Short mmCIF file of C-alpha atoms in Angstrom, two decimals:
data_model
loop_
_atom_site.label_atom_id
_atom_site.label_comp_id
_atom_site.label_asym_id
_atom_site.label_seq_id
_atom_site.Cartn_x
_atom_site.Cartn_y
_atom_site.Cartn_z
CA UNK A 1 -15.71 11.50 26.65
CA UNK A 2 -12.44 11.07 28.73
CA UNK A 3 -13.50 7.66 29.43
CA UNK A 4 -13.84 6.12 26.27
CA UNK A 5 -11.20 4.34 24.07
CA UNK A 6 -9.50 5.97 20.87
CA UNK A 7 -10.64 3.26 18.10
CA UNK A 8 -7.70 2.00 16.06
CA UNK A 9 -9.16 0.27 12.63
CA UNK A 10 -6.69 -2.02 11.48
CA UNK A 11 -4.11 -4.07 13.55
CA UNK A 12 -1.60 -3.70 10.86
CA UNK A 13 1.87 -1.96 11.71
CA UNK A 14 0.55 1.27 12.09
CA UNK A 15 -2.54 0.30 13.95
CA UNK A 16 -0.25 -1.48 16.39
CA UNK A 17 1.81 1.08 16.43
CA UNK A 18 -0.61 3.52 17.47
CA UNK A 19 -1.78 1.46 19.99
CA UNK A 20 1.64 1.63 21.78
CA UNK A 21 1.60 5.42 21.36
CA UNK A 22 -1.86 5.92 23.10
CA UNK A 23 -1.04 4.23 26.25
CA UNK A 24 2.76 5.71 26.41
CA UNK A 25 0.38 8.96 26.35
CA UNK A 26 -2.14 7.54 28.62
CA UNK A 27 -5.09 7.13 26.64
CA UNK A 28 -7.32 3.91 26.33
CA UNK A 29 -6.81 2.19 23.08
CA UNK A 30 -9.22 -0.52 21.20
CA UNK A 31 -7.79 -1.87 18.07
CA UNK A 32 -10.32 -3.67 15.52
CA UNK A 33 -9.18 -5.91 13.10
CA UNK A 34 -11.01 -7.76 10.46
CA UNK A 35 -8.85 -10.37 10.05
CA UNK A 36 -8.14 -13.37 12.42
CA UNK A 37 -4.80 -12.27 13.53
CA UNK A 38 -2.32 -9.16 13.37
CA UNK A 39 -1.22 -8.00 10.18
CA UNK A 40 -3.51 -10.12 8.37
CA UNK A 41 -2.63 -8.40 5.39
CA UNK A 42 1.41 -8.70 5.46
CA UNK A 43 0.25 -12.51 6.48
CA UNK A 44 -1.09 -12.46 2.39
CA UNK A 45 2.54 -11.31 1.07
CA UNK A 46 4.82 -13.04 3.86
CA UNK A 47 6.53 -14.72 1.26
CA UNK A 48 8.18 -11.30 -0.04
CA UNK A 49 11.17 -9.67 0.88
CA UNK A 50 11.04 -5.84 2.03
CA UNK A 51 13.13 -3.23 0.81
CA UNK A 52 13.48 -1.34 4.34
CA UNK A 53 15.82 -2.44 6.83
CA UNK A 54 14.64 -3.38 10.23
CA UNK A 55 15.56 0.15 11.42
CA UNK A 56 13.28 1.30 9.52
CA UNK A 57 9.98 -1.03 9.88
CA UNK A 58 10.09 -1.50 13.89
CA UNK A 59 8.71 1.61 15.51
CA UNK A 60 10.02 3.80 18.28
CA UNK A 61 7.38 3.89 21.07
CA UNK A 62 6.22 -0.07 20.14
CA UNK A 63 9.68 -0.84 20.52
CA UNK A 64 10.08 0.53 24.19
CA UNK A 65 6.88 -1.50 24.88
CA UNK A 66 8.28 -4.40 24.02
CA UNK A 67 11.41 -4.30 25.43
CA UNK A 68 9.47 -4.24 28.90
CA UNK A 69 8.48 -7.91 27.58
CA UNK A 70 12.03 -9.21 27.32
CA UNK A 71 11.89 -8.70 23.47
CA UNK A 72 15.06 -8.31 21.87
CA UNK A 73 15.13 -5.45 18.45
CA UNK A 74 16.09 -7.76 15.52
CA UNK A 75 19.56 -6.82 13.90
CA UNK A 76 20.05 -5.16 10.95
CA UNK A 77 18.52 -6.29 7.36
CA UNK A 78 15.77 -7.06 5.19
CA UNK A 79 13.02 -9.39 6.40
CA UNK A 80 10.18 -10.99 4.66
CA UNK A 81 6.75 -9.88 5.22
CA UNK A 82 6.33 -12.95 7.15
CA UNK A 83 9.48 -12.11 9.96
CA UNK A 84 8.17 -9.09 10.45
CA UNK A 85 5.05 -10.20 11.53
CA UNK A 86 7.20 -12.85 13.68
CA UNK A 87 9.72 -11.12 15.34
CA UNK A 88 8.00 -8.01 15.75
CA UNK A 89 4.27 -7.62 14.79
CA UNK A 90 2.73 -10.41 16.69
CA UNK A 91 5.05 -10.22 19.66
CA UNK A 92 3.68 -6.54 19.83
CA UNK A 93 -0.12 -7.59 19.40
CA UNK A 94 0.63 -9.83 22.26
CA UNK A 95 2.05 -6.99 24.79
CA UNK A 96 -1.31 -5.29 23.71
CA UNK A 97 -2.88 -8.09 24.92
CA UNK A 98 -7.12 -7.66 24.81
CA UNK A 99 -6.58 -3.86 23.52
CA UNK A 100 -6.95 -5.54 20.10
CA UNK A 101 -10.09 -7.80 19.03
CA UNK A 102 -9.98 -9.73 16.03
CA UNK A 103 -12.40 -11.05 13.88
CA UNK A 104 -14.23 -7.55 13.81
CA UNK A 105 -15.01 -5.65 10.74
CA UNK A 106 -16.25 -2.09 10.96
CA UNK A 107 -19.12 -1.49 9.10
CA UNK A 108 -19.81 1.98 10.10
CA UNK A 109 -18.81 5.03 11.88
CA UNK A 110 -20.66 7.99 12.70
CA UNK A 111 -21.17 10.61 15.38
CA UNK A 112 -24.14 9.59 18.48
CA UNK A 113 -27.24 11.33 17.67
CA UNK A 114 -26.52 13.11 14.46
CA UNK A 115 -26.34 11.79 11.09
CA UNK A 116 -23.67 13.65 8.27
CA UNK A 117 -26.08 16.57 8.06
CA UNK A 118 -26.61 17.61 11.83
CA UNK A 119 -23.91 20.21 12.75
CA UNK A 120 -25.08 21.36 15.88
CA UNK A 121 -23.20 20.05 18.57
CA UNK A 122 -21.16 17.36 16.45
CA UNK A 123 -17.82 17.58 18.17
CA UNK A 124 -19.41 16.81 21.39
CA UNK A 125 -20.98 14.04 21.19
CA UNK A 126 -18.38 10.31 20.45
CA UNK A 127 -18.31 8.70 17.56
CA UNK A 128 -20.04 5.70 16.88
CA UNK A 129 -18.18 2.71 15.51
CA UNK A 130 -20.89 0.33 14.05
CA UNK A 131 -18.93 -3.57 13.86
CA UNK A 132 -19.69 -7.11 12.76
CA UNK A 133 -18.16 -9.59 14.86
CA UNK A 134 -19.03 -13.22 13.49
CA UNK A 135 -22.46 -12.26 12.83
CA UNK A 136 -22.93 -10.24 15.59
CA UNK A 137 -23.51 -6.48 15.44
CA UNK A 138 -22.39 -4.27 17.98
CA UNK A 139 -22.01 -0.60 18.58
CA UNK A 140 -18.81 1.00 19.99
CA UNK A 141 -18.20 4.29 21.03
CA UNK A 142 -15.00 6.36 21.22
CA UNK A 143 -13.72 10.00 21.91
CA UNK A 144 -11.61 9.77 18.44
CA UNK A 145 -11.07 7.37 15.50
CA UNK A 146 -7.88 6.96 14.30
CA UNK A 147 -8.22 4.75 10.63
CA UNK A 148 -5.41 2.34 9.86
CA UNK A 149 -7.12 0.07 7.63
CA UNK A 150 -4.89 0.78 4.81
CA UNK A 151 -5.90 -0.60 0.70
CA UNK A 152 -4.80 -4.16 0.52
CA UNK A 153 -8.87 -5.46 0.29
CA UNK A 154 -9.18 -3.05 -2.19
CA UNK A 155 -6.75 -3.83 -5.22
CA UNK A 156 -7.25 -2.05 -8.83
CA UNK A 157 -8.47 -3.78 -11.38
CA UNK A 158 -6.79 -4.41 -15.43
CA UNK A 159 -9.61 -2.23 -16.81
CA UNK A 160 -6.68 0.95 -18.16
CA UNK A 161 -9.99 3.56 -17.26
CA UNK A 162 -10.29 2.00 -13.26
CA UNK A 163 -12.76 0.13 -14.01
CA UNK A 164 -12.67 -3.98 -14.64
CA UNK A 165 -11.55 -4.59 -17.78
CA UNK A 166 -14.52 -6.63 -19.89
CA UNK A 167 -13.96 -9.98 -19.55
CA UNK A 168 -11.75 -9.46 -16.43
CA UNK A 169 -14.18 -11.67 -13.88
CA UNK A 170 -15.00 -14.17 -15.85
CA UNK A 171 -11.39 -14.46 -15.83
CA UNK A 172 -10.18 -14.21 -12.50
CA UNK A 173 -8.85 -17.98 -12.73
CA UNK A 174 -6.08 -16.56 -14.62
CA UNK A 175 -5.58 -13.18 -12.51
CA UNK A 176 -3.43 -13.01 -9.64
CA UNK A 177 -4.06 -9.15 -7.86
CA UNK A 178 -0.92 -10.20 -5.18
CA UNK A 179 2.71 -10.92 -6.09
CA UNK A 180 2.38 -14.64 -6.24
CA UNK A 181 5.03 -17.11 -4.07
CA UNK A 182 7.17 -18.03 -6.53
CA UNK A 183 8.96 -20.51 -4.59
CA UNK A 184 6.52 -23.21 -6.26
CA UNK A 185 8.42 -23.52 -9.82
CA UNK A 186 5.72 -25.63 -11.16
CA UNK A 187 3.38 -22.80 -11.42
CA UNK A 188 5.32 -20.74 -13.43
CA UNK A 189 8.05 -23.12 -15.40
CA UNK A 190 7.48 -23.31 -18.99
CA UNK A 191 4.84 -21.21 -18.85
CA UNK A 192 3.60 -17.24 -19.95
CA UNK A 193 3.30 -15.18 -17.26
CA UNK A 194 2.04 -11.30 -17.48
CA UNK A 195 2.93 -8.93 -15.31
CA UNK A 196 1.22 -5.65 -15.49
CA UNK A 197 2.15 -2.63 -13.40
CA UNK A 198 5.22 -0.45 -13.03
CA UNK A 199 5.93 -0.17 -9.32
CA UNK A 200 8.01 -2.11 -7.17
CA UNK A 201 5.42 -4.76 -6.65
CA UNK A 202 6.07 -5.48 -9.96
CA UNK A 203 9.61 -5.26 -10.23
CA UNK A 204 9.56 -7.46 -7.51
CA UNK A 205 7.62 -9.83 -9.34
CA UNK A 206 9.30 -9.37 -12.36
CA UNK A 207 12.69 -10.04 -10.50
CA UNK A 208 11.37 -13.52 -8.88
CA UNK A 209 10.56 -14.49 -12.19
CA UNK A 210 13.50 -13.73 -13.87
CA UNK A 211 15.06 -16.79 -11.49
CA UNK A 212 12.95 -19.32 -12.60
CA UNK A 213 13.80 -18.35 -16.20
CA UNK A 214 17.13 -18.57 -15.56
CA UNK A 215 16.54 -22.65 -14.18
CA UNK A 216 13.99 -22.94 -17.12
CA UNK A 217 15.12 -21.33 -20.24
CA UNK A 218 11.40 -21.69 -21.90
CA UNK A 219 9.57 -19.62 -19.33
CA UNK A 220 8.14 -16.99 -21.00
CA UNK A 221 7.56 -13.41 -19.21
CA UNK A 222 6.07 -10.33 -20.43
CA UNK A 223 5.93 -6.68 -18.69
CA UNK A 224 3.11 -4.54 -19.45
CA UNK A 225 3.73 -0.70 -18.81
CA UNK A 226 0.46 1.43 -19.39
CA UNK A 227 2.69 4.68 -19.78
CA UNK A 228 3.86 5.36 -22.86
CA UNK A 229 7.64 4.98 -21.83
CA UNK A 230 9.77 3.22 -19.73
CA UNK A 231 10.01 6.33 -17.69
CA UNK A 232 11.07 5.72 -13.68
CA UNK A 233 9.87 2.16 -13.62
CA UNK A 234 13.46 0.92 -13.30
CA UNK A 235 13.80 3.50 -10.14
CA UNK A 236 16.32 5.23 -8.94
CA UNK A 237 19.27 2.92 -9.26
CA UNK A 238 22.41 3.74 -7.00
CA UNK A 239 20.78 7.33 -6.38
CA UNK A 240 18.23 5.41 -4.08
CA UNK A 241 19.12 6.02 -0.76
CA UNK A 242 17.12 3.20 0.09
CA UNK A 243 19.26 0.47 -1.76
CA UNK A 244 17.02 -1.86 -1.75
CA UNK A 245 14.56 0.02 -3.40
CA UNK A 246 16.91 0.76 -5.81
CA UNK A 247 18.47 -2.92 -6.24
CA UNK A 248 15.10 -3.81 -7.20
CA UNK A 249 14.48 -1.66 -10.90
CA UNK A 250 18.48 -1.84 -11.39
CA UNK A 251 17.73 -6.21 -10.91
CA UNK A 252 14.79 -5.64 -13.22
CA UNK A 253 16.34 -3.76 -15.94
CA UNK A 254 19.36 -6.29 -16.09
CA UNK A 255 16.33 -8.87 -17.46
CA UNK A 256 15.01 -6.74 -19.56
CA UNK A 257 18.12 -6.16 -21.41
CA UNK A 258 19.12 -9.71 -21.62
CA UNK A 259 16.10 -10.47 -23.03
CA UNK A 260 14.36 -12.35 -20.32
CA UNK A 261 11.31 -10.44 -20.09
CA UNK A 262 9.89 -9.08 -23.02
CA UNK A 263 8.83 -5.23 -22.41
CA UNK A 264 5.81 -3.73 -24.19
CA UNK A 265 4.73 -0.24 -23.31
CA UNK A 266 1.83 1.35 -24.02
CA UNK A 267 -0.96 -0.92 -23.23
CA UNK A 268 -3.92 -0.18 -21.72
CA UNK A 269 -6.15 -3.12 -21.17
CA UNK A 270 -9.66 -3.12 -22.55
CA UNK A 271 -10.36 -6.66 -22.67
CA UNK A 272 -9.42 -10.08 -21.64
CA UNK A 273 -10.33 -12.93 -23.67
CA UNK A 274 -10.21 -16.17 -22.01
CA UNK A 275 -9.65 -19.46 -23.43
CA UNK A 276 -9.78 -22.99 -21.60
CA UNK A 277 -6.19 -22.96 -20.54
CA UNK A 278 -5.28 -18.80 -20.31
CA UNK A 279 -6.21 -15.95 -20.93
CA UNK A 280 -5.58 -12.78 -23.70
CA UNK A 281 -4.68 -9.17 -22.73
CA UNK A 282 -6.02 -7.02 -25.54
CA UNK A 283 -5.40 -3.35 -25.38
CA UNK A 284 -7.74 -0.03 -25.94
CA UNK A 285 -5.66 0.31 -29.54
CA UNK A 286 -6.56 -3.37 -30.61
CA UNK A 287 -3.24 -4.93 -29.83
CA UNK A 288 -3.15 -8.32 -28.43
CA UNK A 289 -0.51 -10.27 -26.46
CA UNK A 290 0.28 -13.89 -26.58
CA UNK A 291 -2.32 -16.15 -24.41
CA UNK A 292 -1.18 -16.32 -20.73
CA UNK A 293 -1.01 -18.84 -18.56
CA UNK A 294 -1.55 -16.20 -15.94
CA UNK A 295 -1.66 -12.52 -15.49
CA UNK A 296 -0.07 -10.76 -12.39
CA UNK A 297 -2.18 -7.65 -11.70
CA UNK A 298 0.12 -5.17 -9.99
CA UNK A 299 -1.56 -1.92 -10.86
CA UNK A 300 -2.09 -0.82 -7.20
CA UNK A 301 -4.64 -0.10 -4.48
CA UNK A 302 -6.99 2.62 -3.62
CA UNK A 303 -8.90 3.07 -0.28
CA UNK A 304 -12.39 1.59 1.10
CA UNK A 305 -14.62 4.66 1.86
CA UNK A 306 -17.70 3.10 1.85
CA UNK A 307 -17.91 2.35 5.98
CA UNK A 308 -17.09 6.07 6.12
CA UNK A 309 -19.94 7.71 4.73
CA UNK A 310 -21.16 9.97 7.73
CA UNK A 311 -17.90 10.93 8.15
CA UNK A 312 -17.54 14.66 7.29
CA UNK A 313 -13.76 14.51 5.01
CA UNK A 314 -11.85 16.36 2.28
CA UNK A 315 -10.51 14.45 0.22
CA UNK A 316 -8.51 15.28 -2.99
CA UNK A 317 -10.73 14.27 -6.05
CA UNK A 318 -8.29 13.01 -7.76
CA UNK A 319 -6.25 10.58 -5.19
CA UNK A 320 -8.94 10.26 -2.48
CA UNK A 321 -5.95 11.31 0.44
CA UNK A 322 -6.62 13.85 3.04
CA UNK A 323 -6.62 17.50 0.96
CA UNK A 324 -3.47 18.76 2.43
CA UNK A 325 -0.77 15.95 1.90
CA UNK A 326 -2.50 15.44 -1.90
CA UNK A 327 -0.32 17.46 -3.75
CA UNK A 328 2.61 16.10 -1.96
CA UNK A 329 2.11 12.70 -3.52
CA UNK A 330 0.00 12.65 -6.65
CA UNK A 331 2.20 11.02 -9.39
CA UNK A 332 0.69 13.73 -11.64
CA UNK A 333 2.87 16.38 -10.07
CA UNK A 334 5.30 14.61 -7.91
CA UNK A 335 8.60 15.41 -9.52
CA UNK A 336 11.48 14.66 -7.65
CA UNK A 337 12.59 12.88 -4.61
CA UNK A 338 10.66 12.02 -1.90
CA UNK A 339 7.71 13.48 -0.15
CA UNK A 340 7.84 15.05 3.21
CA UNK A 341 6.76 13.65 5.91
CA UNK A 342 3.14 14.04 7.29
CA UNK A 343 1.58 14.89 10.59
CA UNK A 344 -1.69 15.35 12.73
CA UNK A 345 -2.01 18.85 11.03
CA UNK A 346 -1.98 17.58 7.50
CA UNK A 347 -4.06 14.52 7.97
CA UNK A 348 -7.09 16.34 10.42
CA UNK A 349 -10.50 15.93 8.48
CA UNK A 350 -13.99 18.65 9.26
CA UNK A 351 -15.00 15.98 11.28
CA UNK A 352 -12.88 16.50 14.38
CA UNK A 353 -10.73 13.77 16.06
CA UNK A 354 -11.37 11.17 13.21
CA UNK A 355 -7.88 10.61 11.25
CA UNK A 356 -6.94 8.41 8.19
CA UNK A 357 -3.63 7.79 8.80
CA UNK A 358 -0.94 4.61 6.84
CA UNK A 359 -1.45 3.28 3.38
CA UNK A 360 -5.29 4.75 3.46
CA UNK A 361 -4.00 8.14 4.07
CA UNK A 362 -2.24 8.05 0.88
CA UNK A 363 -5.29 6.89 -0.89
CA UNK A 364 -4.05 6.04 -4.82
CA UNK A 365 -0.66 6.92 -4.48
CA UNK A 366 1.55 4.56 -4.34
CA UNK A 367 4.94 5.59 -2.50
CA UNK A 368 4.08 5.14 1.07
CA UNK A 369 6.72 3.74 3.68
CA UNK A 370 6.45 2.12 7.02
CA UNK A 371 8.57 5.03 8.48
CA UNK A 372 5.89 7.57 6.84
CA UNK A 373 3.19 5.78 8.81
CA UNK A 374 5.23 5.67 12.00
CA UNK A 375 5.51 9.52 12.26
CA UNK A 376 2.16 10.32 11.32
CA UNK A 377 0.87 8.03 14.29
CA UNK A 378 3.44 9.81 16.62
CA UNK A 379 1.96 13.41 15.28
CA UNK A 380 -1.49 12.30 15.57
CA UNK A 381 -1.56 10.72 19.20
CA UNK A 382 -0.02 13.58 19.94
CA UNK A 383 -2.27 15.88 18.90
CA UNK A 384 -4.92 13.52 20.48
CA UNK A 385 -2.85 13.86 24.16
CA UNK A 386 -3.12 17.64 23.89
CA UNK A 387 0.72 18.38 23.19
CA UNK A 388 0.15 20.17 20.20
CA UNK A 389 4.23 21.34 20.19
CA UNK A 390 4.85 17.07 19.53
CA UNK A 391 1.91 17.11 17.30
CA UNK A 392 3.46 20.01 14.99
CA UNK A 393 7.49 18.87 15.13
CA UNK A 394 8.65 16.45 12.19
CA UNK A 395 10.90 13.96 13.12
CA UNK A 396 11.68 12.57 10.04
CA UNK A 397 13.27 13.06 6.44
CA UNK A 398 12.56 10.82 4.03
CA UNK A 399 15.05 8.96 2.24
CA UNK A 400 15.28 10.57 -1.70
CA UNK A 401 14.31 7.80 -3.88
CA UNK A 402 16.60 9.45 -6.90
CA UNK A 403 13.79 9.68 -9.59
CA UNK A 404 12.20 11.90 -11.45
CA UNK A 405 8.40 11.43 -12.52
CA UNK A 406 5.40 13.52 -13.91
CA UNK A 407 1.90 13.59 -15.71
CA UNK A 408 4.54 13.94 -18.96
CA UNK A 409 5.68 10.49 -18.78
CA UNK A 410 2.63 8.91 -19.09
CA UNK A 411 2.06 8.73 -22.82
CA UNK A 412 6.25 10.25 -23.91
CA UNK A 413 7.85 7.66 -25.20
CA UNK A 414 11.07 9.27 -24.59
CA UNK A 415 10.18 10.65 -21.18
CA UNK A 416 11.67 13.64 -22.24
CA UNK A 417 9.27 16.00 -20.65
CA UNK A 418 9.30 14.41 -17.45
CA UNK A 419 12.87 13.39 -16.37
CA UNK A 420 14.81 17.11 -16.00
CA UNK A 421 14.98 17.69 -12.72
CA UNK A 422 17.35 14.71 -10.79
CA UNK A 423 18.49 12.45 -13.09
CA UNK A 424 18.51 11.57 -16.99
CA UNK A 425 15.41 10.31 -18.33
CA UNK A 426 15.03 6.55 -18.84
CA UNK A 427 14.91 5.57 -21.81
CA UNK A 428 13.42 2.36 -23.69
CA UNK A 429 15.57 -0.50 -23.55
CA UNK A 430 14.05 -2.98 -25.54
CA UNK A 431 9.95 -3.96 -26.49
CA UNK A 432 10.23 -8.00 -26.19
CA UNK A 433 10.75 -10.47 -28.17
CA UNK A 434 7.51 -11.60 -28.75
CA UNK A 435 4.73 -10.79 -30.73
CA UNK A 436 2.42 -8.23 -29.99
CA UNK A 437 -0.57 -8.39 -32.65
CA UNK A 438 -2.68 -5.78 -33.61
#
């Protein structure tokens, strides 16, 4: 199987990224991506800033490749989604040249000649990577599979239990599931917006808001926290050592406390109402919030498994990530910090040579980083090339995020059983001005 290509799923960064790493190690690779060009999915949220600096979001190995091109690193700071893609993404899909194919969504993968059940022999025979190329079907096969399709096509939903809330299609006029471009006023001024979600997407979101408040006084904007407490929505603060990351919360909690965006805890949508010009957010305890002119579904992203059902994995049941780097990341028992970073040894599945690696490889959790993604693809190609002493070395600490968090803080008001460990708990600032009926 010497011959054939590794298969990269996903010409995102870390498809492209391992890419560059398989032919610095010699090996063939073929990079499929659905959409029509690279990093289709940063393309979606080019309008929004990053937190990591371009140190940290241009790769080691991709960036040796492309300085054979003439390309130049870009300096220090903090680019949109849409300059990374420019000054680095799609100048490094270009060095790759016909090693990626776009336009080509992978439908299936499985093993030649045996289905999920068929053990004998298995790891002998390539996989085969069943795709859908404009209508076309075709049938590739590779000595390994490395999966960097990563969860943006497959957003949650409202629903509080994981499921759609009722009401929440017939609704979808009034439902953004990205952080909208807020650079077009006219959307938002004078008008209700809901943002739901407690990560950085929606502080983010939250923040861009906040500015057109500030130029129109009766914009209205209301945060919706599930937990039960503010808890480490506002991050990490100074203690960051990404600042960004922590500019963002500290930016977010400065509106909150002026009273720009009202705050309301606790609410776990059951049901959206819609009306002819918005829609209602009511919650599992019967609480209702003022009609919005439309709701900003930040509530995260979990993987696609369905192409990968004759795939032998282990998955943790609760987050859907590779068994081994579960515990590392679950929210439920994450306390403080950051997680460590992963390699080839954590992410290997039963079925041998197949790897879920990026976003995907974190399944529900949401705290992945560029930089995690960078040294799992170095690990991983690795391990593919045979060096199994680069496979098993970490290069990388991750940068503390200054938290604390925990299954406690989900439904504490004070956060008082979760916060201990790093820092005070958060407490609640203020539950917004305006009415929340029951």
């Amino acid at each position: 199987m010497s011959d054939l290509p590794v298969v990269v799923i996903g010409a995102g960064p870390q498809g492209l990224a391992a890419a560059a790493h398989l032919l610095e190690r010699g090996l063939d690779p073929l990079v499929l991506e659905a959409g029509d060009g690279p990093a289709a999915a940063v393309n979606e949220w080019g309008h929004v800033r990053l937190f990591s600096d371009w140190s940290e979001l241009v790769d080691t190995t991709a960036g040796r490749l492309l300085e054979g091109t003439g390309w130049t690193a870009p300096a220090k700071g903090y680019p949109t989604g849409a300059q990374w893609i420019s000054r680095y993404l799609s100048p490094l899909a270009e060095a790759l040249g016909d090693r990626v194919r776009y336009g080509t969504t992978v439908t299936g993968i499985g093993r030649q000649g045996r289905d999920r059940l068929v053990d004998a022999g298995r790891s002998e025979q390539p996989f085969t990577v069943h795709v859908n190329a404009g209508g076309t079907e075709e049938r590739i096969t590779a000595r390994a599979v490395i999966d960097a399709s990563g969860t943006w096509s497959t957003p949650n939903p409202l629903g509080a239990d994981g499921l759609p809330a009722l009401g929440e299609k017939a609704a979808a006029a009034f439902i953004s599931d990205r952080i909208p471009d807020f650079h077009d006023h006219d959307r938002f001024a004078g008008k209700h917006t809901v943002v739901v979600g407690s990560g950085h997407s929606a502080a983010t979101a939250i923040n861009e808001l906040t500015r057109v408040a500030k130029q129109h006084p009766d914009t209205r904007i209301t945060w919706v926290l599930r937990r039960g407490g503010v808890g480490n929505t506002f991050g990490g603060g100074t203690a960051d050592e990404l600042p960004e990351r922590g500019a963002l919360g500290a930016r977010a909690q400065k509106s909150v406390e002026a009273g720009i965006v009202d705050l309301v805890t606790g609410f776990r949508v059951e049901r959206i109402n819609t009306t002819d010009t918005g829609a209602v957010l009511i919650s599992e305890d019967g609480r209702a919030l003022p009609e919005a002119d439309l709701v900003v579904a930040l509530t995260g992203f979990r993987p696609d498994l369905s192409f990968l059902s004759e795939v032998r994995l282990e998955l943790d049941a609760t987050l859907q990530a590779p068994i081994r780097i579960a515990a590392e990341v679950d929210p439920n028992v994450h306390s403080c910090g950051s997680v460590r970073a992963t390699g080839a040894a954590d992410l290997a599945q039963p079925e041998q040579d197949f790897y879920l690696v990026g976003a995907k490889s974190y399944g529900r959790a949401p705290t992945f980083l560029a930089m995690t993604g960078y040294e799992q693809i170095r690990s991983v190609v690795a391990e593919l090339a045979g060096d199994h002493e680069a496979a098993a070395r970490i290069d990388l600490i991750l940068p503390d995020t200054g938290v604390c968090g925990g299954a406690g803080l989900f439904d504490d008001p004070t956060g008082a059983r979760g916060g201990a460990c790093c820092a005070p708990a958060s407490t609640l600032l203020q539950i917004g001005r305006a009415p929340v009926t029951a």
